[in-house]
């Protein structure tokens, strides 16, 4: 049995190719069924995200396996193999094990150490469980990879530092305010960055959020998800005093929040401090706002400095994480190799049991026909001994005649004999 991992990702293929190879959630089940119909494929998992499409397989080794699987992938997605071959990577056994562990741990992600990939790997595994497309080796490998990812998160700092603008904004807020849950937070805009910010804040149990946007309809979808209030941009002036934190990211060509607006808000707040995080380019908050007392204003450049510093820390943590993956993949391969011995022992025991059953039946039949009991038992044990000794004896003779002392001593060890 061989373990394989093959696919494409953000490092090897442009998005124009990745989008043609992706498997949508409603086609995964069909794809797994089709994949397991391929000759000698014993189990499979399909992992498909915006940054990667990968097949994890347990197969019986065969000629032209590489070409067969690439052809299957191309036929399924109606691609020309020439378009795919230069972008696809291929790992087997130890390399496949290490690759999956690195993927699950966020070491192979576009954003180093990002946690979302682990959930995606778990969903791919669950889909294969539902489709009964897992071999015992694959099931053990994925469960091991989940524990490795957990160990990486626990024993290293790879996931503790912000490396996205949205996450950095939330981390900055947590550094200035002891807790976020009881603060009032105003989000300006309703684009992708603000969506991520809102979800991060929701994870930190923020209960009071307002979302200001040019159109209420677009903001309402996000507001419903995070239980926030929706206001228009024109209402910011009258509601700004309520906000302890403002995080803004719009496409406005001109500032939305001016110095005078913030001054009025501070007066109503009796100079309680405010944090303004301006992620927009061009800026949403007038730069002069930072001159006001009790106001902390950070721009996207300030966040980028935080991100770069944290990314360097993540890279240092990745060295530790790679060591964990190397160690754990070694443990898994030891287990996988031991399964070969287990299967051999099971096969040998079954063979011996078949001999015993056949010869017992013959002996009982002879006794029932009146044969002497003692003679029949002696004949049974003699014949059984000869049959059990036949294969080892032949191997010992062959090793001796070939002068293969290493094999001869190995056979003697396996038979419990002392070395000559």
Short mmCIF file of C-alpha atoms in Angstrom, two decimals:
data_model
loop_
_atom_site.label_atom_id
_atom_site.label_comp_id
_atom_site.label_asym_id
_atom_site.label_seq_id
_atom_site.Cartn_x
_atom_site.Cartn_y
_atom_site.Cartn_z
CA UNK A 1 0.00 0.00 0.00
CA UNK A 2 1.34 3.43 -1.00
CA UNK A 3 0.15 6.83 0.22
CA UNK A 4 0.01 9.63 -2.36
CA UNK A 5 -0.63 13.37 -2.34
CA UNK A 6 -0.93 15.24 -5.62
CA UNK A 7 -2.38 18.58 -6.60
CA UNK A 8 -1.83 22.24 -7.38
CA UNK A 9 -1.76 25.29 -5.13
CA UNK A 10 -1.08 29.03 -5.04
CA UNK A 11 2.67 28.39 -5.38
CA UNK A 12 2.47 26.28 -8.52
CA UNK A 13 -0.54 27.55 -10.47
CA UNK A 14 -2.26 30.89 -11.21
CA UNK A 15 -5.84 31.43 -10.12
CA UNK A 16 -6.98 31.04 -13.75
CA UNK A 17 -5.89 27.37 -13.59
CA UNK A 18 -6.80 26.73 -9.95
CA UNK A 19 -10.40 27.75 -10.55
CA UNK A 20 -10.68 25.19 -13.37
CA UNK A 21 -9.49 22.33 -11.15
CA UNK A 22 -11.59 23.09 -8.07
CA UNK A 23 -14.28 20.72 -6.78
CA UNK A 24 -17.45 22.41 -5.54
CA UNK A 25 -19.03 21.05 -2.32
CA UNK A 26 -21.91 19.47 -4.23
CA UNK A 27 -19.55 17.52 -6.54
CA UNK A 28 -17.14 16.10 -3.94
CA UNK A 29 -19.23 12.99 -3.29
CA UNK A 30 -19.51 12.19 -7.00
CA UNK A 31 -15.79 12.83 -7.51
CA UNK A 32 -14.83 10.48 -4.66
CA UNK A 33 -17.03 7.73 -6.05
CA UNK A 34 -15.52 8.19 -9.50
CA UNK A 35 -11.99 8.26 -8.08
CA UNK A 36 -12.41 5.00 -6.17
CA UNK A 37 -13.46 3.27 -9.38
CA UNK A 38 -9.94 3.81 -10.74
CA UNK A 39 -7.83 0.60 -10.76
CA UNK A 40 -6.11 -0.18 -7.43
CA UNK A 41 -7.23 3.05 -5.69
CA UNK A 42 -8.20 1.89 -2.18
CA UNK A 43 -9.12 5.20 -0.52
CA UNK A 44 -9.23 8.91 -1.21
CA UNK A 45 -9.78 12.40 0.19
CA UNK A 46 -10.36 15.49 -1.98
CA UNK A 47 -9.27 18.84 -0.52
CA UNK A 48 -10.44 21.80 -2.58
CA UNK A 49 -10.07 25.46 -1.50
CA UNK A 50 -9.47 28.75 -3.27
CA UNK A 51 -5.71 28.23 -2.90
CA UNK A 52 -5.34 24.48 -3.52
CA UNK A 53 -6.88 21.34 -4.96
CA UNK A 54 -5.28 18.13 -3.68
CA UNK A 55 -5.97 14.41 -3.79
CA UNK A 56 -4.81 12.23 -0.90
CA UNK A 57 -4.89 8.56 -1.88
CA UNK A 58 -3.98 5.09 -0.70
CA UNK A 59 -3.18 2.91 -3.71
CA UNK A 60 -1.61 -0.36 -4.72
CA UNK A 61 1.62 0.46 -6.52
CA UNK A 62 1.31 0.10 -10.29
CA UNK A 63 2.97 1.16 -13.53
CA UNK A 64 1.98 4.52 -15.08
CA UNK A 65 0.19 5.56 -11.89
CA UNK A 66 1.25 9.20 -12.28
CA UNK A 67 -0.17 9.44 -15.80
CA UNK A 68 -3.36 7.58 -14.86
CA UNK A 69 -4.24 9.94 -12.02
CA UNK A 70 -3.40 13.09 -13.95
CA UNK A 71 -5.50 11.83 -16.85
CA UNK A 72 -8.39 11.16 -14.45
CA UNK A 73 -8.14 14.70 -13.03
CA UNK A 74 -8.00 16.21 -16.51
CA UNK A 75 -10.88 14.12 -17.83
CA UNK A 76 -13.02 14.99 -14.82
CA UNK A 77 -12.46 18.73 -15.32
CA UNK A 78 -12.20 18.55 -19.13
CA UNK A 79 -8.64 19.88 -19.18
CA UNK A 80 -5.74 19.28 -21.53
CA UNK A 81 -3.02 17.37 -19.56
CA UNK A 82 -0.42 19.78 -20.99
CA UNK A 83 -2.10 22.63 -19.11
CA UNK A 84 -1.79 20.81 -15.80
CA UNK A 85 1.44 18.82 -15.83
CA UNK A 86 3.77 21.77 -15.31
CA UNK A 87 1.82 22.92 -12.24
CA UNK A 88 1.06 19.65 -10.47
CA UNK A 89 3.15 18.28 -7.59
CA UNK A 90 3.38 14.68 -6.48
CA UNK A 91 4.38 13.20 -3.09
CA UNK A 92 4.37 9.59 -1.91
CA UNK A 93 4.65 7.88 1.48
CA UNK A 94 6.83 9.95 3.85
CA UNK A 95 6.67 13.05 1.62
CA UNK A 96 2.87 12.74 1.37
CA UNK A 97 2.57 12.36 5.16
CA UNK A 98 4.76 15.42 5.80
CA UNK A 99 2.87 17.44 3.18
CA UNK A 100 -0.53 16.83 4.75
CA UNK A 101 0.81 17.65 8.22
CA UNK A 102 2.30 20.90 6.91
CA UNK A 103 -0.96 21.80 5.15
CA UNK A 104 -3.08 21.13 8.25
CA UNK A 105 -0.68 23.16 10.40
CA UNK A 106 -0.79 26.21 8.10
CA UNK A 107 2.86 25.86 7.07
CA UNK A 108 1.99 25.59 3.37
CA UNK A 109 -0.61 28.39 3.33
CA UNK A 110 -0.53 31.69 1.46
CA UNK A 111 -0.63 33.38 4.88
CA UNK A 112 1.83 31.46 7.04
CA UNK A 113 0.14 29.89 10.04
CA UNK A 114 -3.45 30.84 9.12
CA UNK A 115 -5.94 28.66 11.04
CA UNK A 116 -8.76 28.35 8.47
CA UNK A 117 -7.04 25.57 6.50
CA UNK A 118 -7.34 23.10 9.40
CA UNK A 119 -11.12 23.42 9.31
CA UNK A 120 -11.09 22.90 5.55
CA UNK A 121 -8.96 19.74 5.91
CA UNK A 122 -11.34 18.44 8.58
CA UNK A 123 -14.34 19.05 6.31
CA UNK A 124 -12.63 17.17 3.46
CA UNK A 125 -11.95 14.26 5.82
CA UNK A 126 -15.56 14.25 7.06
CA UNK A 127 -16.83 14.20 3.47
CA UNK A 128 -14.73 11.11 2.77
CA UNK A 129 -16.02 9.48 5.94
CA UNK A 130 -19.59 10.11 4.81
CA UNK A 131 -18.80 8.63 1.39
CA UNK A 132 -16.99 5.64 2.95
CA UNK A 133 -13.97 6.39 0.76
CA UNK A 134 -11.31 6.15 3.50
CA UNK A 135 -8.80 3.34 3.85
CA UNK A 136 -7.55 2.57 7.36
CA UNK A 137 -4.17 4.11 6.48
CA UNK A 138 -5.73 7.37 5.27
CA UNK A 139 -8.03 7.59 8.27
CA UNK A 140 -5.09 7.15 10.63
CA UNK A 141 -3.04 9.72 8.66
CA UNK A 142 -5.69 12.44 8.81
CA UNK A 143 -6.38 11.89 12.51
CA UNK A 144 -2.64 12.12 13.14
CA UNK A 145 -2.41 15.32 11.09
CA UNK A 146 -5.13 16.94 13.22
CA UNK A 147 -3.20 16.14 16.39
CA UNK A 148 0.02 17.47 14.81
CA UNK A 149 -1.73 20.74 13.89
CA UNK A 150 -2.96 21.04 17.47
CA UNK A 151 0.55 20.38 18.78
CA UNK A 152 1.99 23.05 16.46
CA UNK A 153 -0.59 25.59 17.73
CA UNK A 154 0.08 24.65 21.35
CA UNK A 155 3.88 24.45 21.31
CA UNK A 156 4.75 27.31 18.92
CA UNK A 157 3.72 30.94 18.40
CA UNK A 158 2.87 30.46 14.74
CA UNK A 159 -0.76 31.50 15.16
CA UNK A 160 -0.51 34.12 17.88
CA UNK A 161 0.48 37.18 15.85
CA UNK A 162 -1.64 39.13 13.37
CA UNK A 163 -0.65 38.82 9.72
CA UNK A 164 -3.77 40.23 8.05
CA UNK A 165 -4.93 43.84 8.08
CA UNK A 166 -8.28 42.86 9.62
CA UNK A 167 -6.74 40.73 12.34
CA UNK A 168 -4.05 43.35 13.01
CA UNK A 169 -6.73 45.99 13.56
CA UNK A 170 -8.47 43.78 16.11
CA UNK A 171 -5.17 42.90 17.80
CA UNK A 172 -4.31 46.58 18.09
CA UNK A 173 -7.68 47.27 19.73
CA UNK A 174 -7.09 44.50 22.24
CA UNK A 175 -3.67 45.96 23.10
CA UNK A 176 -5.14 49.38 23.92
CA UNK A 177 -8.31 48.24 25.66
CA UNK A 178 -8.17 45.52 28.28
CA UNK A 179 -11.36 43.87 27.01
CA UNK A 180 -13.50 44.47 23.92
CA UNK A 181 -16.74 42.76 24.92
CA UNK A 182 -18.40 45.79 26.56
CA UNK A 183 -17.06 48.48 24.19
CA UNK A 184 -19.04 50.24 21.47
CA UNK A 185 -17.41 49.73 18.08
CA UNK A 186 -18.23 51.55 14.85
CA UNK A 187 -17.27 49.90 11.57
CA UNK A 188 -17.30 52.15 8.51
CA UNK A 189 -17.79 50.34 5.20
CA UNK A 190 -19.13 46.89 4.32
CA UNK A 191 -16.43 45.42 2.08
CA UNK A 192 -14.35 42.28 2.53
CA UNK A 193 -11.93 43.79 5.06
CA UNK A 194 -14.72 45.11 7.28
CA UNK A 195 -16.46 41.73 7.01
CA UNK A 196 -13.33 40.04 8.37
CA UNK A 197 -12.98 42.66 11.11
CA UNK A 198 -16.62 42.17 12.14
CA UNK A 199 -16.19 38.41 12.35
CA UNK A 200 -12.99 38.73 14.39
CA UNK A 201 -14.77 41.09 16.79
CA UNK A 202 -17.69 38.69 17.06
CA UNK A 203 -15.24 35.93 18.01
CA UNK A 204 -14.02 38.23 20.82
CA UNK A 205 -17.61 38.49 22.06
CA UNK A 206 -18.15 42.13 21.19
CA UNK A 207 -21.83 42.89 21.87
CA UNK A 208 -22.18 46.47 20.63
CA UNK A 209 -21.34 47.10 16.97
CA UNK A 210 -22.59 49.66 14.47
CA UNK A 211 -21.92 49.36 10.74
CA UNK A 212 -22.03 52.58 8.74
CA UNK A 213 -22.30 52.28 4.98
CA UNK A 214 -23.45 54.30 2.00
CA UNK A 215 -26.26 51.81 1.35
CA UNK A 216 -28.09 50.09 4.17
CA UNK A 217 -28.92 46.99 2.13
CA UNK A 218 -25.33 45.80 1.72
CA UNK A 219 -24.46 46.49 5.34
CA UNK A 220 -27.60 44.74 6.59
CA UNK A 221 -26.43 41.30 5.41
CA UNK A 222 -23.24 41.59 7.47
CA UNK A 223 -25.09 43.19 10.39
CA UNK A 224 -27.51 40.27 10.58
CA UNK A 225 -24.57 37.86 10.72
CA UNK A 226 -22.80 39.64 13.61
CA UNK A 227 -25.87 41.15 15.33
CA UNK A 228 -24.92 44.78 14.64
CA UNK A 229 -26.88 47.99 14.06
CA UNK A 230 -26.81 49.61 10.63
CA UNK A 231 -26.49 53.38 10.12
CA UNK A 232 -25.76 55.53 7.07
CA UNK A 233 -22.57 57.51 6.52
CA UNK A 234 -24.49 60.73 7.12
CA UNK A 235 -25.40 59.54 10.63
CA UNK A 236 -21.78 59.11 11.72
CA UNK A 237 -21.54 62.74 12.93
CA UNK A 238 -24.39 62.26 15.45
CA UNK A 239 -23.43 58.73 16.52
CA UNK A 240 -19.63 59.00 16.68
CA UNK A 241 -19.63 59.93 20.37
CA UNK A 242 -21.00 56.48 21.18
CA UNK A 243 -17.97 54.73 19.67
CA UNK A 244 -14.97 53.71 21.75
CA UNK A 245 -13.33 52.22 18.65
CA UNK A 246 -13.75 53.18 14.99
CA UNK A 247 -12.40 50.93 12.23
CA UNK A 248 -12.88 52.30 8.73
CA UNK A 249 -12.31 50.86 5.27
CA UNK A 250 -14.23 52.42 2.38
CA UNK A 251 -13.47 53.37 -1.21
CA UNK A 252 -14.32 57.03 -0.63
CA UNK A 253 -11.96 59.43 -2.44
CA UNK A 254 -12.33 61.98 0.40
CA UNK A 255 -12.11 61.63 4.21
CA UNK A 256 -15.37 60.62 5.90
CA UNK A 257 -14.36 61.47 9.46
CA UNK A 258 -12.89 64.96 9.95
CA UNK A 259 -11.12 66.63 12.84
CA UNK A 260 -14.14 68.75 13.76
CA UNK A 261 -16.39 65.69 13.86
CA UNK A 262 -14.04 63.93 16.28
CA UNK A 263 -13.71 67.06 18.44
CA UNK A 264 -17.48 67.21 18.86
CA UNK A 265 -17.59 63.53 19.73
CA UNK A 266 -14.84 63.90 22.35
CA UNK A 267 -16.71 66.77 23.98
CA UNK A 268 -19.83 64.63 24.30
CA UNK A 269 -17.70 61.74 25.60
CA UNK A 270 -16.11 64.04 28.23
CA UNK A 271 -12.73 63.20 26.71
CA UNK A 272 -12.95 59.45 27.20
CA UNK A 273 -10.29 57.96 24.86
CA UNK A 274 -11.11 56.85 21.33
CA UNK A 275 -9.21 54.49 19.01
CA UNK A 276 -9.51 55.11 15.26
CA UNK A 277 -8.03 52.56 12.87
CA UNK A 278 -8.04 53.81 9.27
CA UNK A 279 -7.46 50.89 6.89
CA UNK A 280 -8.59 52.77 3.77
CA UNK A 281 -6.45 54.05 0.91
CA UNK A 282 -7.15 56.96 0.30
CA UNK A 283 -7.63 57.59 4.02
CA UNK A 284 -11.10 57.81 5.57
CA UNK A 285 -9.92 59.84 8.61
CA UNK A 286 -8.27 63.26 8.33
CA UNK A 287 -4.60 62.96 9.45
CA UNK A 288 -4.98 66.01 11.76
CA UNK A 289 -7.21 63.92 14.03
CA UNK A 290 -4.11 62.38 15.60
CA UNK A 291 -3.22 65.82 17.05
CA UNK A 292 -6.24 65.65 19.38
CA UNK A 293 -5.81 64.57 22.97
CA UNK A 294 -7.26 61.21 24.00
CA UNK A 295 -7.36 60.02 20.40
CA UNK A 296 -5.27 57.13 19.08
CA UNK A 297 -5.18 57.14 15.26
CA UNK A 298 -3.51 54.35 13.28
CA UNK A 299 -3.24 54.13 9.49
CA UNK A 300 -2.83 51.11 7.22
CA UNK A 301 0.95 51.78 7.21
CA UNK A 302 1.03 51.43 10.99
CA UNK A 303 -0.77 48.11 10.69
CA UNK A 304 1.62 46.93 7.98
CA UNK A 305 4.53 47.52 10.36
CA UNK A 306 2.76 45.32 12.93
CA UNK A 307 2.07 42.68 10.31
CA UNK A 308 5.70 42.56 9.10
CA UNK A 309 7.00 42.26 12.65
CA UNK A 310 4.52 39.51 13.42
CA UNK A 311 5.24 37.70 10.17
CA UNK A 312 8.92 37.56 11.15
CA UNK A 313 7.88 36.05 14.48
CA UNK A 314 5.73 33.50 12.67
CA UNK A 315 8.64 32.52 10.43
CA UNK A 316 10.74 31.88 13.53
CA UNK A 317 7.92 29.78 14.99
CA UNK A 318 7.66 27.90 11.68
CA UNK A 319 11.16 26.48 12.24
CA UNK A 320 9.89 24.84 15.44
CA UNK A 321 6.74 23.70 13.65
CA UNK A 322 8.74 22.08 10.85
CA UNK A 323 10.70 20.08 13.43
CA UNK A 324 7.41 18.85 14.96
CA UNK A 325 6.14 17.79 11.51
CA UNK A 326 9.40 15.98 10.76
CA UNK A 327 9.25 14.14 14.09
CA UNK A 328 5.57 13.21 13.82
CA UNK A 329 5.82 12.09 10.18
CA UNK A 330 8.64 9.77 11.25
CA UNK A 331 6.43 8.28 13.96
CA UNK A 332 3.61 7.77 11.47
CA UNK A 333 5.86 6.06 8.92
CA UNK A 334 7.10 3.70 11.66
CA UNK A 335 3.47 2.76 12.30
CA UNK A 336 2.75 2.40 8.58
CA UNK A 337 5.72 0.10 8.05
CA UNK A 338 4.67 -1.98 11.04
CA UNK A 339 1.35 -2.64 9.30
CA UNK A 340 3.27 -4.65 6.69
CA UNK A 341 4.47 -6.98 9.46
CA UNK A 342 0.96 -7.19 10.92
CA UNK A 343 -0.46 -8.20 7.56
CA UNK A 344 2.33 -10.78 7.04
CA UNK A 345 1.75 -12.25 10.48
CA UNK A 346 -2.00 -12.43 9.85
CA UNK A 347 -1.41 -14.14 6.49
CA UNK A 348 1.11 -16.61 7.96
CA UNK A 349 -1.23 -17.45 10.86
CA UNK A 350 -4.14 -18.01 8.45
CA UNK A 351 -1.98 -20.30 6.33
CA UNK A 352 -0.92 -22.34 9.38
CA UNK A 353 -4.50 -22.52 10.62
CA UNK A 354 -5.64 -23.82 7.21
CA UNK A 355 -2.97 -26.57 7.36
CA UNK A 356 -4.03 -27.52 10.89
CA UNK A 357 -7.71 -27.67 9.96
CA UNK A 358 -7.11 -29.78 6.83
CA UNK A 359 -4.91 -32.29 8.62
CA UNK A 360 -7.19 -32.49 11.65
CA UNK A 361 -10.11 -33.32 9.35
CA UNK A 362 -8.06 -36.09 7.70
CA UNK A 363 -7.02 -37.51 11.07
CA UNK A 364 -10.57 -37.50 12.42
CA UNK A 365 -11.83 -39.17 9.24
CA UNK A 366 -9.17 -41.92 9.59
CA UNK A 367 -10.07 -42.49 13.26
CA UNK A 368 -13.76 -42.72 12.38
CA UNK A 369 -12.87 -45.42 9.82
CA UNK A 370 -11.11 -47.46 12.53
CA UNK A 371 -7.48 -46.37 12.23
CA UNK A 372 -5.23 -46.78 15.28
CA UNK A 373 -5.51 -43.63 17.45
CA UNK A 374 -1.88 -43.40 18.56
CA UNK A 375 -0.56 -44.05 15.05
CA UNK A 376 -2.95 -41.46 13.58
CA UNK A 377 -1.86 -38.77 16.10
CA UNK A 378 1.83 -39.46 15.44
CA UNK A 379 1.22 -39.29 11.69
CA UNK A 380 -0.72 -36.01 12.11
CA UNK A 381 2.02 -34.28 14.12
CA UNK A 382 4.74 -35.56 11.78
CA UNK A 383 2.98 -34.33 8.64
CA UNK A 384 2.07 -30.98 10.22
CA UNK A 385 5.67 -30.41 11.31
CA UNK A 386 6.97 -31.23 7.85
CA UNK A 387 4.53 -28.87 6.15
CA UNK A 388 5.29 -26.00 8.55
CA UNK A 389 9.05 -26.55 8.14
CA UNK A 390 9.01 -26.84 4.35
CA UNK A 391 9.17 -23.11 3.40
CA UNK A 392 11.67 -22.04 6.13
CA UNK A 393 13.91 -25.06 5.34
CA UNK A 394 13.92 -24.21 1.64
CA UNK A 395 14.84 -20.57 2.42
CA UNK A 396 17.67 -21.66 4.76
CA UNK A 397 19.10 -23.99 2.10
CA UNK A 398 18.89 -21.29 -0.55
CA UNK A 399 20.65 -18.70 1.66
CA UNK A 400 23.39 -21.19 2.57
CA UNK A 401 23.99 -22.26 -1.03
CA UNK A 402 24.22 -18.61 -2.11
CA UNK A 403 26.64 -17.80 0.73
CA UNK A 404 24.23 -15.11 1.93
CA UNK A 405 25.22 -15.04 5.61
CA UNK A 406 23.17 -11.93 6.37
CA UNK A 407 19.97 -13.55 5.13
CA UNK A 408 20.89 -16.85 6.77
CA UNK A 409 21.33 -15.18 10.16
CA UNK A 410 18.09 -13.24 9.68
CA UNK A 411 16.22 -16.48 8.99
CA UNK A 412 17.82 -18.12 12.02
CA UNK A 413 16.72 -15.17 14.16
CA UNK A 414 13.16 -15.45 12.87
CA UNK A 415 13.13 -19.18 13.73
CA UNK A 416 14.59 -18.66 17.19
CA UNK A 417 17.93 -20.35 16.35
CA UNK A 418 21.36 -19.23 17.54
CA UNK A 419 23.90 -17.86 15.04
CA UNK A 420 26.61 -20.24 13.85
#
